[in-house]
């Protein structure tokens, strides 16, 4: 029976356990360049079988939040090297999550105050960006109205992803995870209620919905290889104004089938079932995610499958034991438990995270670079 603590062969790379650290936006890089604080943060958590970095913008255009270490300049590539070298020195494996937020951005952080871009000019309802307020202070503010990318620009964004992947490998990452989830650019193209284009990337047809994400995957494979390429998806997420639509199962089944034929390193599924259980109204799709995961497992014979989403230990154990997935991705638990692997393996108690310190809020944190970031202690057995 497979457990969290068994090793796993990830596209020819031996991982020491089946626990992955989720990509967690922490906004602790003031110049959008990874620093020694970032390196220490990841080093503290390097006992995970796999670390997936925080969302790493592939371009200035792709950035939706301040203070995220990016991957499109020489300085940013150099900045990440300390993190990757440190994680490797501790025996860890780390992939960079490549991120383009699409329409979920703000003019204050776009070059020259330009509008954010997306598949269409539809505004992301209830979406926010961590950007600059009118008084120049950073804060959470509504996303700006977007403009639609031209057909030619879509091709340029595809190449931006490919270049960012090459940059990540140069920076020492073991591979990349393309962010295709949580209401950001790839998912915007896949949703026909957001994508009202009339060109070959149209959301009106299944082929059109999948063209952009598959072009991104293929471009990244061409630059760095399939064994270093992965993707995150969230079939039933409704983040940042992403509406559910008829045909979502068909869309993701076709996407995963195409990914399976490419034999990429892994597919990372964001499952909102557990999180949705805490909402006032149960999610109408909560019962569908496990059958979908089982279908994906059959479609990915040579590709790893992992799942994240407010995961309980009991459910994680069951999904692994039943062979539904290959790895379990933990997020918030890794924020407050840098030694999460040891705590789980020894049944030590888990520390609670403080949501007020998830981001460097100057109103709640005295030491924004450290507090709630690298100051959570390991478990003491004294």
mmCIF file of C-alpha atoms in Angstrom:
data_model
loop_
_atom_site.group_PDB
_atom_site.id
_atom_site.type_symbol
_atom_site.label_atom_id
_atom_site.label_comp_id
_atom_site.label_asym_id
_atom_site.label_seq_id
_atom_site.Cartn_x
_atom_site.Cartn_y
_atom_site.Cartn_z
ATOM 1 C CA UNK A 1 0.000 0.000 0.000
ATOM 2 C CA UNK A 2 1.415 3.365 -1.062
ATOM 3 C CA UNK A 3 1.966 5.927 1.703
ATOM 4 C CA UNK A 4 3.002 9.570 1.912
ATOM 5 C CA UNK A 5 6.518 8.505 2.845
ATOM 6 C CA UNK A 6 7.264 6.190 -0.051
ATOM 7 C CA UNK A 7 9.627 7.419 -2.743
ATOM 8 C CA UNK A 8 8.332 8.286 -6.206
ATOM 9 C CA UNK A 9 9.869 8.294 -9.671
ATOM 10 C CA UNK A 10 8.882 11.614 -11.227
ATOM 11 C CA UNK A 11 9.818 11.393 -14.915
ATOM 12 C CA UNK A 12 13.120 9.724 -14.063
ATOM 13 C CA UNK A 13 13.775 11.839 -10.967
ATOM 14 C CA UNK A 14 13.629 9.971 -7.648
ATOM 15 C CA UNK A 15 11.687 11.909 -5.002
ATOM 16 C CA UNK A 16 12.196 10.859 -1.393
ATOM 17 C CA UNK A 17 8.517 11.027 -0.472
ATOM 18 C CA UNK A 18 5.111 11.729 -2.021
ATOM 19 C CA UNK A 19 4.582 15.045 -0.267
ATOM 20 C CA UNK A 20 4.744 18.195 -2.387
ATOM 21 C CA UNK A 21 4.809 21.784 -1.193
ATOM 22 C CA UNK A 22 2.171 23.826 -3.008
ATOM 23 C CA UNK A 23 2.933 27.067 -4.845
ATOM 24 C CA UNK A 24 2.209 29.733 -2.234
ATOM 25 C CA UNK A 25 2.216 33.436 -3.042
ATOM 26 C CA UNK A 26 3.974 35.175 -0.150
ATOM 27 C CA UNK A 27 4.978 38.521 -1.732
ATOM 28 C CA UNK A 28 8.310 38.766 0.092
ATOM 29 C CA UNK A 29 10.537 39.977 -2.760
ATOM 30 C CA UNK A 30 10.495 43.809 -2.796
ATOM 31 C CA UNK A 31 12.275 44.163 -6.157
ATOM 32 C CA UNK A 32 10.552 41.133 -7.733
ATOM 33 C CA UNK A 33 13.887 39.325 -7.346
ATOM 34 C CA UNK A 34 14.371 36.278 -5.109
ATOM 35 C CA UNK A 35 16.573 37.047 -2.089
ATOM 36 C CA UNK A 36 18.342 35.199 0.704
ATOM 37 C CA UNK A 37 15.077 35.337 2.692
ATOM 38 C CA UNK A 38 13.333 33.401 -0.068
ATOM 39 C CA UNK A 39 16.185 30.893 -0.116
ATOM 40 C CA UNK A 40 15.909 30.337 3.642
ATOM 41 C CA UNK A 41 12.134 29.919 3.419
ATOM 42 C CA UNK A 42 12.441 27.138 0.839
ATOM 43 C CA UNK A 43 15.449 25.570 2.583
ATOM 44 C CA UNK A 44 13.406 25.199 5.769
ATOM 45 C CA UNK A 45 10.877 23.126 3.770
ATOM 46 C CA UNK A 46 13.293 21.152 1.585
ATOM 47 C CA UNK A 47 12.370 17.775 3.122
ATOM 48 C CA UNK A 48 9.293 17.774 0.856
ATOM 49 C CA UNK A 49 9.587 15.313 -1.990
ATOM 50 C CA UNK A 50 8.892 18.190 -4.361
ATOM 51 C CA UNK A 51 8.766 21.942 -3.830
ATOM 52 C CA UNK A 52 6.703 23.947 -6.315
ATOM 53 C CA UNK A 53 7.758 27.567 -6.138
ATOM 54 C CA UNK A 54 5.401 30.437 -5.595
ATOM 55 C CA UNK A 55 3.863 31.805 -8.775
ATOM 56 C CA UNK A 56 6.735 33.233 -10.816
ATOM 57 C CA UNK A 57 5.683 35.855 -13.388
ATOM 58 C CA UNK A 58 6.982 35.163 -16.888
ATOM 59 C CA UNK A 59 6.858 38.842 -17.879
ATOM 60 C CA UNK A 60 5.948 42.262 -16.574
ATOM 61 C CA UNK A 61 2.653 41.881 -18.419
ATOM 62 C CA UNK A 62 1.984 38.597 -16.620
ATOM 63 C CA UNK A 63 2.341 40.054 -13.129
ATOM 64 C CA UNK A 64 -0.764 40.686 -11.048
ATOM 65 C CA UNK A 65 0.703 41.134 -7.575
ATOM 66 C CA UNK A 66 3.562 43.119 -6.148
ATOM 67 C CA UNK A 67 6.729 41.638 -4.692
ATOM 68 C CA UNK A 68 6.668 38.254 -6.443
ATOM 69 C CA UNK A 69 10.073 36.897 -7.539
ATOM 70 C CA UNK A 70 9.895 36.744 -11.321
ATOM 71 C CA UNK A 71 11.873 34.932 -14.021
ATOM 72 C CA UNK A 72 12.211 37.200 -17.075
ATOM 73 C CA UNK A 73 15.366 39.262 -16.389
ATOM 74 C CA UNK A 74 18.991 38.306 -15.817
ATOM 75 C CA UNK A 75 18.826 39.716 -12.284
ATOM 76 C CA UNK A 76 15.798 37.549 -11.511
ATOM 77 C CA UNK A 77 17.497 34.433 -12.875
ATOM 78 C CA UNK A 78 20.536 35.139 -10.708
ATOM 79 C CA UNK A 79 18.329 35.824 -7.699
ATOM 80 C CA UNK A 80 16.699 32.395 -7.878
ATOM 81 C CA UNK A 81 20.041 30.537 -8.005
ATOM 82 C CA UNK A 82 20.624 30.831 -4.263
ATOM 83 C CA UNK A 83 17.261 29.169 -3.618
ATOM 84 C CA UNK A 84 17.742 26.324 -6.084
ATOM 85 C CA UNK A 85 21.332 25.672 -4.983
ATOM 86 C CA UNK A 86 20.283 25.584 -1.335
ATOM 87 C CA UNK A 87 17.353 23.241 -1.913
ATOM 88 C CA UNK A 88 19.574 20.907 -3.938
ATOM 89 C CA UNK A 89 22.288 20.957 -1.249
ATOM 90 C CA UNK A 90 19.647 19.683 1.182
ATOM 91 C CA UNK A 91 18.625 16.872 -1.171
ATOM 92 C CA UNK A 92 15.433 18.515 -2.394
ATOM 93 C CA UNK A 93 13.774 18.947 -5.784
ATOM 94 C CA UNK A 94 12.198 22.224 -6.886
ATOM 95 C CA UNK A 95 10.060 23.209 -9.886
ATOM 96 C CA UNK A 96 9.249 26.822 -10.785
ATOM 97 C CA UNK A 97 5.591 27.671 -11.300
ATOM 98 C CA UNK A 98 5.342 29.828 -14.440
ATOM 99 C CA UNK A 99 2.626 32.441 -14.054
ATOM 100 C CA UNK A 100 0.708 34.830 -16.269
ATOM 101 C CA UNK A 101 -2.310 36.269 -14.469
ATOM 102 C CA UNK A 102 -3.993 37.559 -17.627
ATOM 103 C CA UNK A 103 -6.839 39.923 -16.779
ATOM 104 C CA UNK A 104 -6.294 39.696 -13.005
ATOM 105 C CA UNK A 105 -3.904 42.632 -12.791
ATOM 106 C CA UNK A 106 -3.866 46.400 -12.293
ATOM 107 C CA UNK A 107 -2.591 49.268 -14.393
ATOM 108 C CA UNK A 108 -0.327 50.463 -11.550
ATOM 109 C CA UNK A 109 1.983 47.475 -12.004
ATOM 110 C CA UNK A 110 1.739 47.179 -15.782
ATOM 111 C CA UNK A 111 4.489 48.827 -17.826
ATOM 112 C CA UNK A 112 3.472 52.361 -18.741
ATOM 113 C CA UNK A 113 0.126 51.970 -16.981
ATOM 114 C CA UNK A 114 -1.217 49.722 -19.742
ATOM 115 C CA UNK A 115 -4.376 47.672 -19.324
ATOM 116 C CA UNK A 116 -4.061 44.031 -18.284
ATOM 117 C CA UNK A 117 -4.604 41.519 -21.073
ATOM 118 C CA UNK A 118 -6.805 38.472 -21.488
ATOM 119 C CA UNK A 119 -8.610 36.434 -24.105
ATOM 120 C CA UNK A 120 -11.334 39.097 -24.141
ATOM 121 C CA UNK A 121 -12.161 42.463 -22.625
ATOM 122 C CA UNK A 122 -14.542 40.921 -20.094
ATOM 123 C CA UNK A 123 -13.862 42.285 -16.616
ATOM 124 C CA UNK A 124 -12.996 39.766 -13.898
ATOM 125 C CA UNK A 125 -15.833 40.173 -11.415
ATOM 126 C CA UNK A 126 -14.798 40.342 -7.748
ATOM 127 C CA UNK A 127 -11.155 39.970 -8.755
ATOM 128 C CA UNK A 128 -8.386 41.802 -6.956
ATOM 129 C CA UNK A 129 -4.769 42.634 -7.526
ATOM 130 C CA UNK A 130 -2.090 43.376 -4.924
ATOM 131 C CA UNK A 131 -0.978 46.630 -6.473
ATOM 132 C CA UNK A 132 -0.473 50.332 -5.777
ATOM 133 C CA UNK A 133 -3.334 52.423 -4.424
ATOM 134 C CA UNK A 134 -3.890 56.014 -5.539
ATOM 135 C CA UNK A 135 -1.727 57.242 -2.646
ATOM 136 C CA UNK A 136 1.172 55.026 -3.782
ATOM 137 C CA UNK A 137 0.893 52.501 -0.965
ATOM 138 C CA UNK A 138 0.635 48.772 -1.744
ATOM 139 C CA UNK A 139 -2.640 47.031 -1.063
ATOM 140 C CA UNK A 140 -5.438 44.824 -2.286
ATOM 141 C CA UNK A 141 -7.482 46.665 -4.934
ATOM 142 C CA UNK A 142 -9.903 45.690 -7.723
ATOM 143 C CA UNK A 143 -8.355 44.443 -10.952
ATOM 144 C CA UNK A 144 -8.384 46.894 -13.863
ATOM 145 C CA UNK A 145 -10.521 46.359 -16.980
ATOM 146 C CA UNK A 146 -8.546 44.238 -19.477
ATOM 147 C CA UNK A 147 -8.112 44.371 -23.212
ATOM 148 C CA UNK A 148 -8.173 41.368 -25.522
ATOM 149 C CA UNK A 149 -4.891 40.004 -26.837
ATOM 150 C CA UNK A 150 -4.598 40.059 -30.618
ATOM 151 C CA UNK A 151 -4.012 36.756 -32.391
ATOM 152 C CA UNK A 152 -0.367 37.711 -32.964
ATOM 153 C CA UNK A 153 0.064 38.643 -29.303
ATOM 154 C CA UNK A 154 -1.198 35.236 -28.203
ATOM 155 C CA UNK A 155 1.699 33.674 -30.112
ATOM 156 C CA UNK A 156 4.097 36.063 -28.415
ATOM 157 C CA UNK A 157 2.776 35.048 -24.955
ATOM 158 C CA UNK A 158 3.329 31.397 -25.872
ATOM 159 C CA UNK A 159 6.980 32.225 -26.524
ATOM 160 C CA UNK A 160 7.155 34.195 -23.267
ATOM 161 C CA UNK A 161 6.273 30.980 -21.444
ATOM 162 C CA UNK A 162 8.908 29.049 -23.377
ATOM 163 C CA UNK A 163 11.595 31.638 -22.620
ATOM 164 C CA UNK A 164 10.630 31.714 -18.949
ATOM 165 C CA UNK A 165 10.967 27.921 -18.843
ATOM 166 C CA UNK A 166 14.479 28.153 -20.291
ATOM 167 C CA UNK A 167 15.280 30.900 -17.773
ATOM 168 C CA UNK A 168 14.064 28.680 -14.921
ATOM 169 C CA UNK A 169 16.346 25.844 -15.956
ATOM 170 C CA UNK A 170 19.225 28.314 -16.206
ATOM 171 C CA UNK A 171 18.381 29.446 -12.669
ATOM 172 C CA UNK A 172 18.772 25.867 -11.440
ATOM 173 C CA UNK A 173 15.177 24.666 -11.208
ATOM 174 C CA UNK A 174 14.611 20.979 -11.903
ATOM 175 C CA UNK A 175 11.579 21.747 -14.048
ATOM 176 C CA UNK A 176 8.589 24.038 -14.410
ATOM 177 C CA UNK A 177 4.903 23.900 -13.620
ATOM 178 C CA UNK A 178 2.763 25.935 -16.015
ATOM 179 C CA UNK A 179 0.053 27.717 -14.046
ATOM 180 C CA UNK A 180 -3.165 26.784 -15.824
ATOM 181 C CA UNK A 181 -5.449 27.115 -12.806
ATOM 182 C CA UNK A 182 -7.210 29.474 -10.401
ATOM 183 C CA UNK A 183 -8.686 31.902 -12.897
ATOM 184 C CA UNK A 184 -5.446 33.014 -14.553
ATOM 185 C CA UNK A 185 -4.605 33.323 -18.258
ATOM 186 C CA UNK A 186 -4.671 29.696 -19.434
ATOM 187 C CA UNK A 187 -7.924 29.028 -17.641
ATOM 188 C CA UNK A 188 -9.392 32.254 -19.014
ATOM 189 C CA UNK A 189 -8.822 30.908 -22.523
ATOM 190 C CA UNK A 190 -10.420 27.569 -21.618
ATOM 191 C CA UNK A 191 -13.620 29.095 -20.253
ATOM 192 C CA UNK A 192 -16.207 29.885 -22.984
ATOM 193 C CA UNK A 193 -17.997 32.357 -20.701
ATOM 194 C CA UNK A 194 -14.817 34.446 -20.548
ATOM 195 C CA UNK A 195 -13.318 33.678 -23.949
ATOM 196 C CA UNK A 196 -15.631 35.137 -26.610
ATOM 197 C CA UNK A 197 -12.952 35.338 -29.304
ATOM 198 C CA UNK A 198 -13.749 34.640 -32.952
ATOM 199 C CA UNK A 199 -10.284 33.548 -34.119
ATOM 200 C CA UNK A 200 -8.647 30.112 -33.832
ATOM 201 C CA UNK A 201 -8.421 30.574 -30.057
ATOM 202 C CA UNK A 202 -12.188 30.920 -29.680
ATOM 203 C CA UNK A 203 -13.877 29.567 -26.592
ATOM 204 C CA UNK A 204 -16.868 28.498 -28.659
ATOM 205 C CA UNK A 205 -15.247 25.189 -29.675
ATOM 206 C CA UNK A 206 -13.338 22.552 -27.748
ATOM 207 C CA UNK A 207 -10.399 22.800 -30.154
ATOM 208 C CA UNK A 208 -10.306 26.572 -29.756
ATOM 209 C CA UNK A 209 -10.446 26.399 -25.961
ATOM 210 C CA UNK A 210 -7.498 24.025 -25.805
ATOM 211 C CA UNK A 211 -5.332 25.605 -28.504
ATOM 212 C CA UNK A 212 -3.573 28.167 -26.301
ATOM 213 C CA UNK A 213 -2.801 25.925 -23.284
ATOM 214 C CA UNK A 214 -1.527 23.141 -25.533
ATOM 215 C CA UNK A 215 0.587 25.568 -27.550
ATOM 216 C CA UNK A 216 2.146 26.730 -24.277
ATOM 217 C CA UNK A 217 2.833 23.150 -23.181
ATOM 218 C CA UNK A 218 4.345 22.245 -26.552
ATOM 219 C CA UNK A 219 6.518 25.354 -26.628
ATOM 220 C CA UNK A 220 7.847 24.617 -23.139
ATOM 221 C CA UNK A 221 8.511 20.959 -24.033
ATOM 222 C CA UNK A 222 10.414 22.096 -27.111
ATOM 223 C CA UNK A 223 12.659 24.317 -24.982
ATOM 224 C CA UNK A 224 13.339 22.175 -21.899
ATOM 225 C CA UNK A 225 11.963 18.661 -22.502
ATOM 226 C CA UNK A 226 8.794 16.834 -21.497
ATOM 227 C CA UNK A 227 10.363 15.368 -18.334
ATOM 228 C CA UNK A 228 10.842 18.897 -16.983
ATOM 229 C CA UNK A 229 7.385 20.159 -17.976
ATOM 230 C CA UNK A 230 4.276 20.038 -15.784
ATOM 231 C CA UNK A 231 0.983 21.897 -15.426
ATOM 232 C CA UNK A 232 -1.524 22.873 -12.748
ATOM 233 C CA UNK A 233 -5.269 22.850 -13.519
ATOM 234 C CA UNK A 234 -8.430 23.535 -11.499
ATOM 235 C CA UNK A 235 -11.477 22.172 -13.354
ATOM 236 C CA UNK A 236 -14.159 23.395 -10.959
ATOM 237 C CA UNK A 237 -12.569 26.529 -9.530
ATOM 238 C CA UNK A 238 -14.516 29.769 -9.653
ATOM 239 C CA UNK A 239 -11.665 32.057 -8.627
ATOM 240 C CA UNK A 240 -11.624 35.660 -9.818
ATOM 241 C CA UNK A 241 -14.991 35.615 -11.527
ATOM 242 C CA UNK A 242 -14.563 32.348 -13.436
ATOM 243 C CA UNK A 243 -18.089 30.959 -14.005
ATOM 244 C CA UNK A 244 -18.891 27.272 -14.294
ATOM 245 C CA UNK A 245 -19.992 26.224 -17.784
ATOM 246 C CA UNK A 246 -21.585 23.294 -19.568
ATOM 247 C CA UNK A 247 -18.886 21.075 -20.991
ATOM 248 C CA UNK A 248 -16.266 21.578 -18.280
ATOM 249 C CA UNK A 249 -15.798 17.792 -17.902
ATOM 250 C CA UNK A 250 -15.420 17.353 -21.665
ATOM 251 C CA UNK A 251 -12.922 20.207 -21.827
ATOM 252 C CA UNK A 252 -10.652 18.881 -19.090
ATOM 253 C CA UNK A 253 -10.925 15.276 -20.213
ATOM 254 C CA UNK A 254 -9.710 16.319 -23.649
ATOM 255 C CA UNK A 255 -6.947 18.481 -22.157
ATOM 256 C CA UNK A 256 -5.656 15.699 -19.901
ATOM 257 C CA UNK A 257 -5.855 13.169 -22.725
ATOM 258 C CA UNK A 258 -3.644 15.468 -24.794
ATOM 259 C CA UNK A 259 -1.247 15.947 -21.869
ATOM 260 C CA UNK A 260 -1.054 12.193 -21.374
ATOM 261 C CA UNK A 261 -0.049 11.716 -24.990
ATOM 262 C CA UNK A 262 2.824 14.122 -24.387
ATOM 263 C CA UNK A 263 4.079 12.202 -21.305
ATOM 264 C CA UNK A 264 4.917 15.336 -19.344
ATOM 265 C CA UNK A 265 6.292 15.103 -15.795
ATOM 266 C CA UNK A 266 3.032 15.618 -13.926
ATOM 267 C CA UNK A 267 -0.445 17.115 -13.850
ATOM 268 C CA UNK A 268 -1.298 18.972 -10.642
ATOM 269 C CA UNK A 269 -5.038 19.229 -9.956
ATOM 270 C CA UNK A 270 -6.416 21.901 -7.630
ATOM 271 C CA UNK A 271 -9.442 20.376 -5.887
ATOM 272 C CA UNK A 272 -11.855 22.727 -4.150
ATOM 273 C CA UNK A 273 -13.897 19.932 -2.534
ATOM 274 C CA UNK A 274 -12.504 20.243 0.975
ATOM 275 C CA UNK A 275 -12.369 24.031 0.907
ATOM 276 C CA UNK A 276 -15.890 24.146 -0.482
ATOM 277 C CA UNK A 277 -17.172 22.051 2.390
ATOM 278 C CA UNK A 278 -16.560 25.033 4.669
ATOM 279 C CA UNK A 279 -18.597 27.407 2.502
ATOM 280 C CA UNK A 280 -22.166 28.410 3.466
ATOM 281 C CA UNK A 281 -23.528 26.412 0.508
ATOM 282 C CA UNK A 282 -22.028 23.065 -0.613
ATOM 283 C CA UNK A 283 -20.312 23.219 -3.976
ATOM 284 C CA UNK A 284 -22.534 21.782 -6.727
ATOM 285 C CA UNK A 285 -19.505 19.980 -8.166
ATOM 286 C CA UNK A 286 -17.987 18.660 -4.939
ATOM 287 C CA UNK A 287 -19.010 15.074 -5.696
ATOM 288 C CA UNK A 288 -17.521 15.130 -9.191
ATOM 289 C CA UNK A 289 -13.842 15.703 -8.498
ATOM 290 C CA UNK A 290 -12.804 12.200 -7.409
ATOM 291 C CA UNK A 291 -14.414 10.482 -10.417
ATOM 292 C CA UNK A 292 -12.591 13.048 -12.545
ATOM 293 C CA UNK A 293 -9.289 12.269 -10.796
ATOM 294 C CA UNK A 294 -9.819 8.553 -11.420
ATOM 295 C CA UNK A 295 -10.461 9.285 -15.085
ATOM 296 C CA UNK A 296 -7.317 11.419 -15.260
ATOM 297 C CA UNK A 297 -5.284 8.605 -13.679
ATOM 298 C CA UNK A 298 -6.243 6.337 -16.571
ATOM 299 C CA UNK A 299 -5.380 9.032 -19.112
ATOM 300 C CA UNK A 300 -1.879 9.607 -17.716
ATOM 301 C CA UNK A 301 -0.046 6.271 -17.939
ATOM 302 C CA UNK A 302 3.411 7.871 -18.056
ATOM 303 C CA UNK A 303 2.662 11.109 -16.212
ATOM 304 C CA UNK A 304 2.479 11.783 -12.477
ATOM 305 C CA UNK A 305 -0.835 12.929 -10.990
ATOM 306 C CA UNK A 306 -1.017 15.022 -7.850
ATOM 307 C CA UNK A 307 -3.806 16.823 -6.044
ATOM 308 C CA UNK A 308 -4.032 19.821 -3.717
ATOM 309 C CA UNK A 309 -6.847 21.568 -1.884
ATOM 310 C CA UNK A 310 -7.170 21.932 1.918
ATOM 311 C CA UNK A 311 -6.167 18.276 2.128
ATOM 312 C CA UNK A 312 -6.812 16.302 5.302
ATOM 313 C CA UNK A 313 -4.369 13.585 6.358
ATOM 314 C CA UNK A 314 -7.136 10.962 6.251
ATOM 315 C CA UNK A 315 -8.134 11.811 2.700
ATOM 316 C CA UNK A 316 -4.510 12.043 1.561
ATOM 317 C CA UNK A 317 -3.790 8.557 2.878
ATOM 318 C CA UNK A 318 -6.888 7.142 1.183
ATOM 319 C CA UNK A 319 -6.200 8.707 -2.229
ATOM 320 C CA UNK A 320 -2.665 7.308 -2.220
ATOM 321 C CA UNK A 321 -3.682 3.885 -0.923
ATOM 322 C CA UNK A 322 -6.357 3.582 -3.604
ATOM 323 C CA UNK A 323 -3.949 4.637 -6.339
ATOM 324 C CA UNK A 324 -6.063 7.630 -7.339
ATOM 325 C CA UNK A 325 -3.031 9.960 -7.321
ATOM 326 C CA UNK A 326 0.744 9.655 -7.029
ATOM 327 C CA UNK A 327 1.460 12.609 -4.754
ATOM 328 C CA UNK A 328 -0.340 14.884 -2.302
ATOM 329 C CA UNK A 329 0.238 18.647 -2.338
ATOM 330 C CA UNK A 330 -0.006 20.553 0.951
ATOM 331 C CA UNK A 331 -0.223 24.338 1.110
ATOM 332 C CA UNK A 332 -1.153 26.121 4.327
ATOM 333 C CA UNK A 333 0.329 23.398 6.495
ATOM 334 C CA UNK A 334 3.714 24.123 4.941
ATOM 335 C CA UNK A 335 3.421 27.819 5.849
ATOM 336 C CA UNK A 336 3.388 27.181 9.603
ATOM 337 C CA UNK A 337 5.140 23.800 9.668
ATOM 338 C CA UNK A 338 8.496 24.003 7.884
ATOM 339 C CA UNK A 339 9.167 20.444 9.103
ATOM 340 C CA UNK A 340 5.793 19.181 7.893
ATOM 341 C CA UNK A 341 7.178 15.874 6.606
ATOM 342 C CA UNK A 342 8.632 14.988 10.013
ATOM 343 C CA UNK A 343 5.459 16.073 11.804
ATOM 344 C CA UNK A 344 3.290 13.887 9.593
ATOM 345 C CA UNK A 345 5.656 10.930 9.797
ATOM 346 C CA UNK A 346 5.844 11.096 13.610
ATOM 347 C CA UNK A 347 2.251 12.177 14.259
ATOM 348 C CA UNK A 348 3.477 15.346 15.914
ATOM 349 C CA UNK A 349 0.919 18.162 16.297
ATOM 350 C CA UNK A 350 0.619 20.719 13.517
ATOM 351 C CA UNK A 351 1.015 24.429 14.160
ATOM 352 C CA UNK A 352 -1.707 26.776 12.924
ATOM 353 C CA UNK A 353 -0.850 29.481 10.401
ATOM 354 C CA UNK A 354 -1.782 33.115 10.957
ATOM 355 C CA UNK A 355 -3.676 34.367 7.870
ATOM 356 C CA UNK A 356 -2.831 37.965 8.792
ATOM 357 C CA UNK A 357 0.813 37.190 7.999
ATOM 358 C CA UNK A 358 0.333 35.415 4.684
ATOM 359 C CA UNK A 359 1.243 38.630 2.858
ATOM 360 C CA UNK A 360 3.508 41.506 4.020
ATOM 361 C CA UNK A 361 0.724 43.734 5.335
ATOM 362 C CA UNK A 362 2.333 46.868 6.832
ATOM 363 C CA UNK A 363 -0.733 47.349 9.041
ATOM 364 C CA UNK A 364 -0.420 43.973 10.790
ATOM 365 C CA UNK A 365 3.253 43.007 10.624
ATOM 366 C CA UNK A 366 6.146 44.739 12.365
ATOM 367 C CA UNK A 367 8.835 42.855 10.452
ATOM 368 C CA UNK A 368 7.322 42.232 7.040
ATOM 369 C CA UNK A 369 10.305 40.299 5.665
ATOM 370 C CA UNK A 370 10.371 37.763 8.500
ATOM 371 C CA UNK A 371 7.125 37.601 10.462
ATOM 372 C CA UNK A 372 4.895 34.734 9.405
ATOM 373 C CA UNK A 373 7.451 33.756 6.778
ATOM 374 C CA UNK A 374 10.696 32.298 8.121
ATOM 375 C CA UNK A 375 9.987 32.497 11.869
ATOM 376 C CA UNK A 376 7.790 29.401 12.310
ATOM 377 C CA UNK A 377 9.868 26.983 14.433
ATOM 378 C CA UNK A 378 10.213 23.234 13.900
ATOM 379 C CA UNK A 379 8.517 20.875 16.346
ATOM 380 C CA UNK A 380 10.244 20.602 19.719
ATOM 381 C CA UNK A 381 10.361 17.197 21.414
ATOM 382 C CA UNK A 382 11.779 18.579 24.660
#
